[in-house]
């Protein structure tokens, strides 16, 4: 859509903890006037909210129209615990990794001679991560309770990336084509 002249009003913000990923994205960005990449830890609520509000303020918007989160939930959960995972579920598009990916990530750390993730052994949310995310969104996030929910299960071609993606859209006038 950014190839069309009328898309000049479309802006995207991408962020990640990994500075190297951000630099690669910035260097390969074909539309720097419309797409910005920044390093940001979304679990640092006060700091990240200030950065995001500042970005939205440039466009006079009170909120993002769509938020996506791919291959992130496990890392937030392992490094910041159950409360951070629940907070992350306020986003509209999530790709929840299966529990076996959590175990594999912990195993990789141990093979490298490092200690487990800070919260791995104390996590109470375990098992079917998609079901946990769906339950939280349906029962605890008002945008779902008062909006239209759309569930899409997407399967990747790669056997390792066979994660289920859930799509939630608030009742905001968006039309799915």
Coordinates of N, CA and C in Angstrom, one line a residue, residues 21-98:
X21 N 18.8 -5.8 15.3 CA 17.7 -5.9 14.4 C 17.1 -4.6 14.0
X22 N 17.1 -3.6 14.9 CA 16.6 -2.3 14.6 C 17.5 -1.6 13.5
X23 N 18.8 -1.7 13.7 CA 19.7 -1.1 12.7 C 19.6 -1.8 11.4
X24 N 19.4 -3.1 11.3 CA 19.2 -3.8 10.0 C 17.9 -3.3 9.4
X25 N 16.9 -3.2 10.2 CA 15.6 -2.7 9.6 C 15.7 -1.3 9.1
X26 N 16.4 -0.4 9.9 CA 16.5 1.0 9.5 C 17.3 1.0 8.2
X27 N 18.4 0.2 8.1 CA 19.3 0.3 6.9 C 18.6 -0.3 5.6
X28 N 17.6 -1.2 5.8 CA 17.0 -1.8 4.6 C 15.6 -1.2 4.4
X29 N 15.2 -0.1 5.1 CA 13.9 0.4 5.1 C 13.7 1.2 3.7
X30 N 12.8 0.7 2.9 CA 12.5 1.4 1.6 C 11.7 2.6 1.7
X31 N 11.0 2.8 2.9 CA 10.1 3.9 3.1 C 10.4 4.7 4.4
X32 N 11.5 5.2 4.6 CA 11.8 5.9 5.8 C 10.9 7.1 6.2
X33 N 10.3 7.6 5.2 CA 9.3 8.7 5.5 C 8.0 8.2 6.1
X34 N 7.8 6.9 5.9 CA 6.5 6.3 6.4 C 6.8 5.3 7.5
X35 N 7.9 4.7 7.5 CA 8.2 3.6 8.5 C 9.4 4.0 9.3
X36 N 9.2 3.8 10.6 CA 10.3 4.2 11.6 C 10.5 2.9 12.5
X37 N 11.8 2.6 12.7 CA 12.2 1.5 13.6 C 13.0 2.1 14.8
X38 N 12.6 1.7 16.0 CA 13.3 2.2 17.2 C 13.5 1.1 18.2
X39 N 14.6 1.2 19.0 CA 14.8 0.2 20.1 C 13.8 0.6 21.2
X40 N 13.1 -0.4 21.8 CA 12.2 -0.1 22.8 C 11.8 -1.4 23.6
X41 N 11.8 -1.3 24.9 CA 11.4 -2.4 25.8 C 9.9 -2.1 26.2
X42 N 9.0 -2.8 25.6 CA 7.6 -2.6 25.9 C 7.2 -2.9 27.3
X43 N 8.0 -3.7 28.0 CA 7.7 -4.0 29.4 C 8.0 -2.9 30.4
X44 N 8.8 -1.9 29.9 CA 9.1 -0.8 30.8 C 8.0 0.2 30.5
X45 N 6.9 0.0 31.3 CA 5.6 0.7 31.0 C 5.8 2.2 30.9
X46 N 6.3 2.9 31.9 CA 6.4 4.4 31.9 C 7.2 4.9 30.7
X47 N 8.4 4.3 30.5 CA 9.3 4.8 29.5 C 8.7 4.5 28.1
X48 N 8.2 3.2 27.9 CA 7.7 2.9 26.6 C 6.4 3.6 26.3
X49 N 5.5 3.9 27.3 CA 4.3 4.6 27.0 C 4.7 6.1 26.6
X50 N 5.7 6.7 27.2 CA 6.1 8.0 26.9 C 6.6 8.1 25.4
X51 N 7.4 7.1 25.1 CA 7.9 7.1 23.7 C 6.8 6.9 22.7
X52 N 5.9 5.9 23.0 CA 4.7 5.7 22.1 C 3.8 6.9 22.0
X53 N 3.5 7.5 23.1 CA 2.6 8.7 23.1 C 3.3 9.8 22.3
X54 N 4.6 10.0 22.4 CA 5.3 11.0 21.7 C 5.1 10.7 20.2
X55 N 5.3 9.5 19.8 CA 5.2 9.1 18.4 C 3.8 9.4 17.9
X56 N 2.8 9.0 18.6 CA 1.4 9.2 18.2 C 1.1 10.7 18.2
X57 N 1.6 11.5 19.1 CA 1.4 12.9 19.1 C 1.8 13.6 17.9
X58 N 2.9 13.1 17.2 CA 3.3 13.7 15.9 C 2.2 13.7 14.9
X59 N 1.3 12.7 15.0 CA 0.2 12.6 14.0 C -1.2 12.9 14.6
X60 N -1.2 13.4 15.8 CA -2.5 13.8 16.4 C -3.4 12.6 16.7
X61 N -2.8 11.5 16.9 CA -3.6 10.2 17.2 C -3.6 9.9 18.6
X62 N -4.7 9.5 19.2 CA -4.7 9.1 20.6 C -4.3 7.6 20.8
X63 N -4.3 6.8 19.7 CA -3.9 5.4 19.8 C -3.5 4.9 18.5
X64 N -2.9 3.7 18.5 CA -2.5 3.0 17.3 C -3.7 2.3 16.7
X65 N -3.8 2.3 15.4 CA -4.9 1.6 14.7 C -4.7 0.1 14.7
X66 N -3.5 -0.4 14.7 CA -3.3 -1.8 14.8 C -1.9 -2.0 15.4
X67 N -1.8 -3.0 16.3 CA -0.5 -3.4 16.9 C -0.3 -4.8 16.6
X68 N 0.9 -5.2 16.2 CA 1.2 -6.6 16.0 C 2.3 -7.0 16.9
X69 N 2.4 -8.3 17.2 CA 3.4 -8.8 18.0 C 3.8 -10.2 17.5
X70 N 4.9 -10.4 16.9 CA 5.3 -11.7 16.3 C 6.5 -12.3 17.1
X71 N 6.4 -13.5 17.5 CA 7.5 -14.2 18.1 C 8.1 -13.5 19.3
X72 N 7.2 -12.9 20.1 CA 7.6 -12.0 21.2 C 7.1 -12.6 22.6
X73 N 5.9 -13.2 22.6 CA 5.3 -13.5 23.9 C 6.2 -14.3 24.7
X74 N 6.8 -15.3 24.2 CA 7.7 -16.2 25.0 C 8.8 -15.4 25.7
X75 N 9.4 -14.5 24.9 CA 10.6 -13.8 25.5 C 10.1 -12.8 26.6
X76 N 9.0 -12.2 26.4 CA 8.5 -11.3 27.4 C 8.1 -12.1 28.7
X77 N 7.5 -13.3 28.5 CA 7.0 -14.1 29.6 C 8.2 -14.7 30.3
X78 N 9.2 -15.2 29.6 CA 10.4 -15.8 30.3 C 11.2 -14.7 31.0
X79 N 11.4 -13.5 30.5 CA 12.3 -12.5 31.1 C 11.6 -11.6 32.0
X80 N 10.2 -11.5 32.0 CA 9.5 -10.5 32.8 C 8.3 -11.1 33.6
X81 N 8.0 -12.4 33.4 CA 7.0 -13.1 34.2 C 5.6 -13.0 33.7
X82 N 4.6 -13.5 34.5 CA 3.2 -13.6 34.1 C 2.6 -12.3 34.0
X83 N 2.9 -11.3 34.9 CA 2.2 -10.0 34.8 C 2.6 -9.3 33.5
X84 N 3.8 -9.4 33.0 CA 4.2 -8.8 31.8 C 3.5 -9.4 30.6
X85 N 3.3 -10.8 30.6 CA 2.6 -11.4 29.5 C 1.2 -10.9 29.5
X86 N 0.5 -10.8 30.7 CA -0.8 -10.3 30.7 C -0.9 -8.9 30.2
X87 N 0.0 -8.1 30.5 CA 0.1 -6.7 30.0 C 0.3 -6.7 28.5
X88 N 1.1 -7.6 28.0 CA 1.4 -7.6 26.6 C 0.1 -8.0 25.8
X89 N -0.8 -8.7 26.4 CA -2.0 -9.2 25.7 C -3.0 -8.0 25.4
X90 N -2.6 -6.8 25.8 CA -3.4 -5.7 25.4 C -3.3 -5.3 23.9
X91 N -2.3 -5.9 23.3 CA -2.1 -5.7 21.8 C -3.2 -6.4 21.0
X92 N -3.3 -6.1 19.8 CA -4.4 -6.6 19.0 C -4.0 -7.8 18.2
X93 N -2.8 -8.0 17.9 CA -2.4 -9.1 17.1 C -1.2 -9.8 17.8
X94 N -1.4 -11.1 18.2 CA -0.4 -11.8 18.9 C 0.0 -13.1 18.2
X95 N 1.2 -13.4 18.3 CA 1.7 -14.8 17.9 C 2.3 -15.4 19.1
X96 N 1.5 -16.3 19.7 CA 1.9 -17.0 20.9 C 2.7 -18.2 20.6
X97 N 3.9 -18.4 21.1 CA 4.7 -19.5 20.9 C 4.2 -20.7 21.7
X98 N 4.2 -21.9 21.2 CA 3.8 -23.1 22.0 C 4.8 -23.3 23.2

